[in-house]
mmCIF file of C-alpha atoms in Angstrom:
data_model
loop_
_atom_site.group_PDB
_atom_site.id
_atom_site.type_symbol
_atom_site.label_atom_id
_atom_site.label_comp_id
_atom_site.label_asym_id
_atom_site.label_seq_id
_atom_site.Cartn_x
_atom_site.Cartn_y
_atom_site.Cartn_z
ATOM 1 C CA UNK A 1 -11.510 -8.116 -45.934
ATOM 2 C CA UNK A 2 -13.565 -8.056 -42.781
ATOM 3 C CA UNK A 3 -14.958 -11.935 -42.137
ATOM 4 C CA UNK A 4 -17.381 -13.032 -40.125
ATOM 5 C CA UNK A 5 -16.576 -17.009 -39.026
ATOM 6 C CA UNK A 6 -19.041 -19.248 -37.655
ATOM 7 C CA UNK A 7 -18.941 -22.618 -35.957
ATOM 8 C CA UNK A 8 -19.371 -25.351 -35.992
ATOM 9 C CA UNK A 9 -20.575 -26.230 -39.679
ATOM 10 C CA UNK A 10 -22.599 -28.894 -39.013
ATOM 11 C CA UNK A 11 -23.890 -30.460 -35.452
ATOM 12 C CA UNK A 12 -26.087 -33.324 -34.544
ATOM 13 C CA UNK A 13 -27.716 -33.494 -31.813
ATOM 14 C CA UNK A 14 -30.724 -35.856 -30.254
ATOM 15 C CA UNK A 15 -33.812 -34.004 -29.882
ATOM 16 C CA UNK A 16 -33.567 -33.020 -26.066
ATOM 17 C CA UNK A 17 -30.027 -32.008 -26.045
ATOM 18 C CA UNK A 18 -28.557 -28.397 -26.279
ATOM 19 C CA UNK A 19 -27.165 -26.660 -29.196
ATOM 20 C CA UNK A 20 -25.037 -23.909 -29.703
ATOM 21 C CA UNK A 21 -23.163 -21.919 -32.576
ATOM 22 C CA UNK A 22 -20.703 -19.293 -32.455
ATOM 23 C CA UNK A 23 -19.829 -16.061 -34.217
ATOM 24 C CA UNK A 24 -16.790 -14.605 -34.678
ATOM 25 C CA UNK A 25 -15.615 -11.444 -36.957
ATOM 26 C CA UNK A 26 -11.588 -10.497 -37.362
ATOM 27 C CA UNK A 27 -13.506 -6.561 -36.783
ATOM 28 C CA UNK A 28 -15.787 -4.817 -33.870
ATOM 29 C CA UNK A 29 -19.173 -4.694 -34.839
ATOM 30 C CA UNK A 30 -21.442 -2.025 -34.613
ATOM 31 C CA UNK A 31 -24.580 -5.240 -34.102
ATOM 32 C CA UNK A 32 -25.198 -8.282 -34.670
ATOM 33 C CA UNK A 33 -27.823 -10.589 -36.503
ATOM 34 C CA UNK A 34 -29.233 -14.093 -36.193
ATOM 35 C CA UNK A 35 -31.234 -15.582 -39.093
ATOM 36 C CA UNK A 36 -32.552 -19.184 -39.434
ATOM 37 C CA UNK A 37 -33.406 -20.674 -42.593
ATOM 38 C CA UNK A 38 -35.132 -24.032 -42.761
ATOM 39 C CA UNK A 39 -34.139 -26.624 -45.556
ATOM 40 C CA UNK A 40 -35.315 -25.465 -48.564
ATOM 41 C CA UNK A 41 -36.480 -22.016 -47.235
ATOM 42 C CA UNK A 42 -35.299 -18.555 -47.209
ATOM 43 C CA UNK A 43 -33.562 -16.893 -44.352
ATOM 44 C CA UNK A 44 -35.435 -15.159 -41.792
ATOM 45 C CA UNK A 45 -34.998 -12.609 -39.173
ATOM 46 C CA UNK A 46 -34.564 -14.205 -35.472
ATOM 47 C CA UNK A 47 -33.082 -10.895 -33.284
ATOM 48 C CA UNK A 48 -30.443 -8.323 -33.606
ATOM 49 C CA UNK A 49 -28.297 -7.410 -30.997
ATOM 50 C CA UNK A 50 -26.509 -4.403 -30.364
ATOM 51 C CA UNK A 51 -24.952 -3.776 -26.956
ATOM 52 C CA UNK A 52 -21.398 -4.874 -25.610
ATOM 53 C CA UNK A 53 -22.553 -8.177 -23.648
ATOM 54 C CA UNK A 54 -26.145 -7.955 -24.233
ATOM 55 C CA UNK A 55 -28.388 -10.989 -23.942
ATOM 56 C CA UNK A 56 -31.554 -11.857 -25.088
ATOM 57 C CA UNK A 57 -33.698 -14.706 -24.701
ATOM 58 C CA UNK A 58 -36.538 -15.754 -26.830
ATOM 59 C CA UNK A 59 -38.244 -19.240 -25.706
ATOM 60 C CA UNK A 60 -35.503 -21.814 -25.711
ATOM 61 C CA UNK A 61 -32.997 -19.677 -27.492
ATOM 62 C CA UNK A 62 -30.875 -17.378 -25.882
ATOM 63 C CA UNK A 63 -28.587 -14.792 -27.802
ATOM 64 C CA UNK A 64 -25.067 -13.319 -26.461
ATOM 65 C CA UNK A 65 -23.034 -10.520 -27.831
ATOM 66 C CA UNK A 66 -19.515 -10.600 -26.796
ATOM 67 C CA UNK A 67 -18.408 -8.062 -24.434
ATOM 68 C CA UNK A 68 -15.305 -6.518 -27.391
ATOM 69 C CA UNK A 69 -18.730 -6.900 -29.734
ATOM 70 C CA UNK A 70 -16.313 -9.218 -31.740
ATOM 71 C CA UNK A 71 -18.362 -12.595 -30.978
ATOM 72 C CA UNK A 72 -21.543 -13.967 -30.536
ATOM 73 C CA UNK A 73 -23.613 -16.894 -29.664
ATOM 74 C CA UNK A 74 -26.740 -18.558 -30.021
ATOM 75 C CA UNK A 75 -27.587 -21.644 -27.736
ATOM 76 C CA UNK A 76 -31.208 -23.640 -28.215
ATOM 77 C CA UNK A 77 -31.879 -25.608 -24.771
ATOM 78 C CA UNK A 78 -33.501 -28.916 -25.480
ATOM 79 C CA UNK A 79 -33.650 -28.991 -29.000
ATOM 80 C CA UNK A 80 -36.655 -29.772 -30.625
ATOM 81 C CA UNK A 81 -37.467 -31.337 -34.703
ATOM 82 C CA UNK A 82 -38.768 -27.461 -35.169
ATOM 83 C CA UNK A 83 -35.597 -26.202 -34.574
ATOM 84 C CA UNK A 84 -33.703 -28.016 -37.764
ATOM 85 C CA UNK A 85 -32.328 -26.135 -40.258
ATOM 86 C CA UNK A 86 -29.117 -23.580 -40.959
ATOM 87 C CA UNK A 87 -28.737 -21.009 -38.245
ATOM 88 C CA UNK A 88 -26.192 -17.362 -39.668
ATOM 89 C CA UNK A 89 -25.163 -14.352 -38.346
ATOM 90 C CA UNK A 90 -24.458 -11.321 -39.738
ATOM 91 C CA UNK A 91 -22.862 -7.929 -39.289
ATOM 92 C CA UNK A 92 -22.279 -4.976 -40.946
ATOM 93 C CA UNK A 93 -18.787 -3.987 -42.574
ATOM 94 C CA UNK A 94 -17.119 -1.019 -42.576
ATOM 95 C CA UNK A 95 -18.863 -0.156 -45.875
ATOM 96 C CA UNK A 96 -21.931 -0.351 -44.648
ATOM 97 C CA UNK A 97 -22.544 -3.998 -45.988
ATOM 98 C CA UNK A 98 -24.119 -7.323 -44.472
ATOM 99 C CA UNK A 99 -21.447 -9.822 -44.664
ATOM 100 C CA UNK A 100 -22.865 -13.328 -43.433
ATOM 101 C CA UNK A 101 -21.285 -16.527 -41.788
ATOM 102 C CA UNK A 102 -21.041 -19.676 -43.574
ATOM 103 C CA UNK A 103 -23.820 -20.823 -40.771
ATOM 104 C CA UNK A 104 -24.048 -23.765 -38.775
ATOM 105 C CA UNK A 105 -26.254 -26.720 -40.214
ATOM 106 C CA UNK A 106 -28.176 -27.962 -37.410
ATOM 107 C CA UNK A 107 -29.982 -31.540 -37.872
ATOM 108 C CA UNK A 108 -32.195 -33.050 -35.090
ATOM 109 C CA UNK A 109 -33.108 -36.668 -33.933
ATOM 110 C CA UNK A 110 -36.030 -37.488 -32.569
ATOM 111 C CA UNK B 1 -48.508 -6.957 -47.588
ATOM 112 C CA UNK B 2 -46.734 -9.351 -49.837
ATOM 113 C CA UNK B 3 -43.117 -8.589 -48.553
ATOM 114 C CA UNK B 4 -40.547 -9.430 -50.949
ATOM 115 C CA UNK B 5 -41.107 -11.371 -53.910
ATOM 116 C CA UNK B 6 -38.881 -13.066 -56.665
ATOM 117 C CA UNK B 7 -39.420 -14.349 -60.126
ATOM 118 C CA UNK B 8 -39.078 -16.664 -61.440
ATOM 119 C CA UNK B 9 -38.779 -19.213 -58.626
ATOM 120 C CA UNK B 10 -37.213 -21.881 -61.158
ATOM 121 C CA UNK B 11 -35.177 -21.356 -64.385
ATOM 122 C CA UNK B 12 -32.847 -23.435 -66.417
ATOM 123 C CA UNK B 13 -30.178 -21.968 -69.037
ATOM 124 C CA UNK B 14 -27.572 -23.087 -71.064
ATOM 125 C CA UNK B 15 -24.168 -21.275 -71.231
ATOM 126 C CA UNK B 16 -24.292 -17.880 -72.704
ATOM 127 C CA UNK B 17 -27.677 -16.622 -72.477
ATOM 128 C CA UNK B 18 -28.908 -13.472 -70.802
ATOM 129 C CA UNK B 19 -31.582 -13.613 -68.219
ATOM 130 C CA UNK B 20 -33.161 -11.000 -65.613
ATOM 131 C CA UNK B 21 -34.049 -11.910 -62.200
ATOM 132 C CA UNK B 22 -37.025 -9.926 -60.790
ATOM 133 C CA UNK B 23 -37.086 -8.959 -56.901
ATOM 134 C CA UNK B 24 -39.686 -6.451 -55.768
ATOM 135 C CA UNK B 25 -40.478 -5.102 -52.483
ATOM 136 C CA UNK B 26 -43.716 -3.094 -51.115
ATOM 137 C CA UNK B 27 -42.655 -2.536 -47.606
ATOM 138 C CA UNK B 28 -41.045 0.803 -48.788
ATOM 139 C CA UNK B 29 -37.507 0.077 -47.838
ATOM 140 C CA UNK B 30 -34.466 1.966 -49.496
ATOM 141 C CA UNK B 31 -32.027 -1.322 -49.095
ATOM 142 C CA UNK B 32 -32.140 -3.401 -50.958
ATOM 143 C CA UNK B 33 -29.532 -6.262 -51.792
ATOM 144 C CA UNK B 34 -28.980 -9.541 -53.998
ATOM 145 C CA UNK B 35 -27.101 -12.815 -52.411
ATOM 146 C CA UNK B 36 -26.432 -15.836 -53.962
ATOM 147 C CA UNK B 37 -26.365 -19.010 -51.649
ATOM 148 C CA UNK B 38 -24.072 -21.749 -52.637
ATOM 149 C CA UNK B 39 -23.883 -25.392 -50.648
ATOM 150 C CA UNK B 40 -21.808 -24.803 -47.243
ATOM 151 C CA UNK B 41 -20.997 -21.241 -48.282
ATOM 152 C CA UNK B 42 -23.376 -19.037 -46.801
ATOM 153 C CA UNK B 43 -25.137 -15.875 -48.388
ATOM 154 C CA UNK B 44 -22.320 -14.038 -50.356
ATOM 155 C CA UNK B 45 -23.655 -10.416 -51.416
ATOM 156 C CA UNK B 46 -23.773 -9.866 -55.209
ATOM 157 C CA UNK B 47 -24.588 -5.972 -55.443
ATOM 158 C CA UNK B 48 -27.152 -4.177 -53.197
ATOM 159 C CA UNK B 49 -28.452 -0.509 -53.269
ATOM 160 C CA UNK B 50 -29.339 1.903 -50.711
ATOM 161 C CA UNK B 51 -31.945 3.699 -52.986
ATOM 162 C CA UNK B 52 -33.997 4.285 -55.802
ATOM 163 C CA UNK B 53 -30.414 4.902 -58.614
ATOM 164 C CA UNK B 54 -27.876 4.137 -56.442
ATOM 165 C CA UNK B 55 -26.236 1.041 -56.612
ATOM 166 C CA UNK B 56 -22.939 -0.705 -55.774
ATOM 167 C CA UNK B 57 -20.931 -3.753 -55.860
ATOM 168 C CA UNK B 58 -20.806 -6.742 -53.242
ATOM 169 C CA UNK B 59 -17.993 -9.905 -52.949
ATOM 170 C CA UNK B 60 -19.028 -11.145 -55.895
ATOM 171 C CA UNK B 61 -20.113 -8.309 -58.752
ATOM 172 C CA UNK B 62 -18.968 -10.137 -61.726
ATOM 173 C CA UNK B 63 -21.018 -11.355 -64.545
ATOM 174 C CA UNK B 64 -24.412 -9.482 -62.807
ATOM 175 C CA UNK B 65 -25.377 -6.424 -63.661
ATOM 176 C CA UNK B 66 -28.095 -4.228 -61.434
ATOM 177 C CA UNK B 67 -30.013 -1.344 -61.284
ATOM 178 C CA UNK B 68 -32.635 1.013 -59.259
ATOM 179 C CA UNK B 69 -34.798 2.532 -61.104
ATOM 180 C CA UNK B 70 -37.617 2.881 -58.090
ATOM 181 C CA UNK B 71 -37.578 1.864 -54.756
ATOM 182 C CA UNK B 72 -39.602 -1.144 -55.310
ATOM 183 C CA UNK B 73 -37.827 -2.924 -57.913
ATOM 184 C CA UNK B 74 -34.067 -4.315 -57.631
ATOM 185 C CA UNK B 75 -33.870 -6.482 -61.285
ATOM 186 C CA UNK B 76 -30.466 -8.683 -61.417
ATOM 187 C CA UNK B 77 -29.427 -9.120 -64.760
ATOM 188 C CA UNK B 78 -27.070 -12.354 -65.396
ATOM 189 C CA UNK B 79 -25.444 -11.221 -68.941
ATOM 190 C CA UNK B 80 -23.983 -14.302 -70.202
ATOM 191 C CA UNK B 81 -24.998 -17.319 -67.699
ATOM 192 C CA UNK B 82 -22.076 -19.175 -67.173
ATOM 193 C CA UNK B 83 -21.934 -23.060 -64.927
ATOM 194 C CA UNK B 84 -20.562 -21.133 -61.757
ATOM 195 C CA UNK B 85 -23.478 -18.806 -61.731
ATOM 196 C CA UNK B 86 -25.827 -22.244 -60.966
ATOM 197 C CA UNK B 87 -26.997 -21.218 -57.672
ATOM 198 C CA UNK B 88 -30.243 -19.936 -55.643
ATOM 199 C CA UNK B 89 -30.538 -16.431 -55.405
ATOM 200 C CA UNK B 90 -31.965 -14.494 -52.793
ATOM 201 C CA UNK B 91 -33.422 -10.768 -52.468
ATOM 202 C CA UNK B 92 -33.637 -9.138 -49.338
ATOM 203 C CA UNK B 93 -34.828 -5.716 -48.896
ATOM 204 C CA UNK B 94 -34.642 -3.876 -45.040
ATOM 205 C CA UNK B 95 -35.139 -0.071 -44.074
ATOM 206 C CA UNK B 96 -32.063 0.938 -43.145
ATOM 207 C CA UNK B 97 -28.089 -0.204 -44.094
ATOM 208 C CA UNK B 98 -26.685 -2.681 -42.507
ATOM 209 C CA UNK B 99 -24.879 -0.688 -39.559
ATOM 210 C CA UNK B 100 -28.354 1.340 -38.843
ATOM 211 C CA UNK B 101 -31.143 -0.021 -35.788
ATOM 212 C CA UNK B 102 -33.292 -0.883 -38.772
ATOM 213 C CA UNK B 103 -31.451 -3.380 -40.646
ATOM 214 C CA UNK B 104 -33.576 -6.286 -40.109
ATOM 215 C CA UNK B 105 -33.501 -8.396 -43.348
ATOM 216 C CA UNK B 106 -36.381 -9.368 -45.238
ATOM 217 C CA UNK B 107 -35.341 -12.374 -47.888
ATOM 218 C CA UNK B 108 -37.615 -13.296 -50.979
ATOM 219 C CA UNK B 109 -38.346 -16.874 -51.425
ATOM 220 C CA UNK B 110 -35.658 -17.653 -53.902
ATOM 221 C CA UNK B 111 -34.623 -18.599 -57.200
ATOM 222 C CA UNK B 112 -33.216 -21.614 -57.812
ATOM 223 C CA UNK B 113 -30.856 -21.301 -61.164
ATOM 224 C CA UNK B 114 -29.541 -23.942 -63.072
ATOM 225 C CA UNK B 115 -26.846 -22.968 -65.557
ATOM 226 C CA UNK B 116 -25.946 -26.173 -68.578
#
């Protein structure tokens, strides 16, 4: 069925450096979704986007759909001990479903 | 507004009973969906609904039961717990379906289940 990969599982980084996690589906997608849960939390709504190459930016994160609206990325510039916790995308499948990423785990060093 | 909210947040069975999760929204949305999250394995949908007596199956259906009955309330019923079905359990309800401009998510706080 239609799969939406994401990597990397896990990254480390020291607080300072860049992040970044990709999103890949075996399907087009009509958008795409970014939620960030913090440990022990529930997810929660960071942006949706929708257009072939769009990019958004909000504060240090900045949000690209893929131009075939098969991938996506989020990158975090000089990552801060706020920004821990699992990052997932999401898109819709042909059923009209949310099917999620495994996310990407992202712990931060001060 | 409370959002979504989920009871109970923490609940411990042994194999073979019957327990109902409770999820209720008042933001007025007509999606609503159940995920379970298990470690390194993301949010796999359970069943979800796109209104008040409709209701249909996600990746992983079995051994939960669902219904619909208003738009508010989205009850999962576990019908004979089972050690697999240890897990946290999330609600989400969001305006539109998932393909629509309105399909931001809006997750519950959890239940954490515990199955002996």
């Amino acid at each position: 069925g239609q799969q939406v990969m994401q990597i990397p599982q896990y990254q480390h980084v020291q607080e300072g450096e860049d992040f970044t996690t990709y999103c890949n589906s075996s399907t087009t997608l009509s958008n795409i979704q970014w939620y960030k849960q913090r440990p022990g939390g529930h997810p929660v709504f960071l942006i949706q986007l929708v257009k072939s190459g769009e990019v958004k930016k909000q504060k240090r994160l900045t949000f690209q759909f893929g131009e075939a609206k098969k991938n996506s990325s989020l990158h975090i510039t000089a990552t801060q001990t706020t920004d821990v916790g699992t990052y997932f995308c999401a898109g819709p499948t042909n059923a009209g479903k949310s099917t999620f990423g495994d996310g990407t785990t992202l712990t931060v060093k001060p | 507004n409370a959002g979504v909210t989920q009871t109970p947040k923490f609940q411990v069975l042994k194999t073979g009973q019957s327990m109902t999760l409770q999820c209720a929204q008042d933001m007025n949305h007509e999606y609503m969906s159940w995920y379970r999250q298990d470690p390194g394995m993301g949010l796999r949908l359970i069943h979800y609904s796109v209104g008040a007596g409709i209701t249909d199956q996600g990746e992983v259906p079995n051994g939960y039961n669902v219904s619909r009955s208003t738009t508010e309330d989205f009850p999962l019923r576990l019908l004979s717990a089972a050690p697999s079905q240890t897990s946290v359990y999330f609600c989400a309800s969001s305006k539109g379906i998932a393909a629509s401009s309105y399909n931001e998510q809006f997750f519950g706080p959890g239940t954490r289940l515990t199955v002996l």
